[in-house]
Amino acid sequence: MILNTTLKMEKAMAQAKSYSEWSKAAKAHDKSTGVDKWKESDESKHFDHASIRRRLKRLSRLWKSQDNAGLLYALNEGIHGNMDGMGHARLYQKAKFGTKQLIQDYVDAITNSLEYLASAKVTDIPFEEKLDFFRRAQHCYGRSAFLMSGSGAYLYFHVGVAKALWEQGLLPHIMSGSSGGSVVGALISTHADDDIPPFFKPENLVIGSDHEEDGKGGLLGGPRQMRADEIRQRLTDLLPDLTFQEAYELTGRHLNVSIAPAEKHQTSRLLNAIASPNVYIREAVLASCAVPGIYPPVTLAAKDHRGERIPYLPNRKWVDGSVTHDLPVKRLARLYGVNHHIVSQANPLITPFATDFSQSRNPLSSIRNATTATMKAWLNANVEIMQKPLSYFPRLNSMANMALSVINQDYTGDINIIRPTMFWGPAKILSNLPVEDIAELIQLGERTAWPKIEMVRTQTKISQTLDRILFEYENELAKDHEMAMKRKIA
């Protein structure tokens, strides 16, 4: 009977049309398998449950007694990422839906306390002291970012993942994309909230024409490869002509686009409103999509002090950012204090080898990880040995260094949503996909994201609360300053 119920719930999860349907079946699955009892129990070797229980009781006691100063002190010493191991990956594998109830209760207690202290109800703590606390808390706790890999035509998988997060209010305001990932990031970061849902529909995302010129197909008789002019025109249709700074002012989202240099002796760039505020997003995305050897490198454009469009670094050209920084983790940490990474991985060169945490401790994956590490070391050593001979063949030398750059990158984060391996011929990777394939990839992205939604919700709830409070506080400061200036002028 229990087995039949479990199989029924697994079938319901596989056939779910929405996250609501999927989560209902997942909860029923946890109940039928007895996992609910594991969630209700505090005990686990993967985190310090006794310490979390003590902290939760202390917060509850301070809350009930309305000891605001004591509550502030308790939060001061207890807000930082992965508190007592609560972020351990194993805590999110046991259940189909959610994790330990103790963890969820503690996160809720923290966020409720933060919102209470930030409210006008608390009058015995000065605004300046509150602001100082929330700034320090955000700095200590860190922030989450959504990173989308290079993907070619698989970029629609990112659309599905973004859609799943967006519909649950979980899409971080900091996002990064390279190649196809930059297209999706730009779509979201250049449109106001009300204008975003239409871009989750397949029919609005077709690139190029639906017919094949002269009746000829593409590589190996497959779909026709997208042309550079088609990509440029579609980006013009989809993206408003905004600079990174203008997009941030419009949406409040921090878009980051990875690009790589086409020439020697140059370094890769991460374009954003901080490092390159006046650069136009369309050209940045086009450059990040310029696959070396297939599409021509791109010169960036910027808005000058007169508001006119001019070349940006006119002597330099740029190509696909995934070649050097598919996931620019270190740069995001330096710019925004990001220490938590939600990764949508759809890079066709990487996904066959990428592993999620759920596969990280079995013997087969251990052998694979060791083999991969050995292969990387062997390739690096051989390229180093061959450096002198390769220098006589510039093109071959460039290809070897590019290959090493791809091989030596890290392609996963804290929460990984990895595109399942699909048997699609190589012809489709850079092809002009029909609407049916686009719909399939979007749905695949959604379904792959659903099992990670509650993990994202739990691990980002505190940082999202801090971001929202600080945003409101900074706006209040700006208004007070504006009023003070008006009074001074009067």
Coordinates of C-alpha atoms in Angstrom, one line a residue, residues 68 154 271 448 460 469 482:
N68 CA 14.3 45.1 21.8
Y154 CA 20.3 25.9 -24.7
L271 CA 30.6 44.5 -17.4
T448 CA 14.8 20.9 -13.0
T460 CA 18.1 33.2 0.7
I469 CA 15.0 46.6 4.7
E482 CA 16.2 66.0 0.0

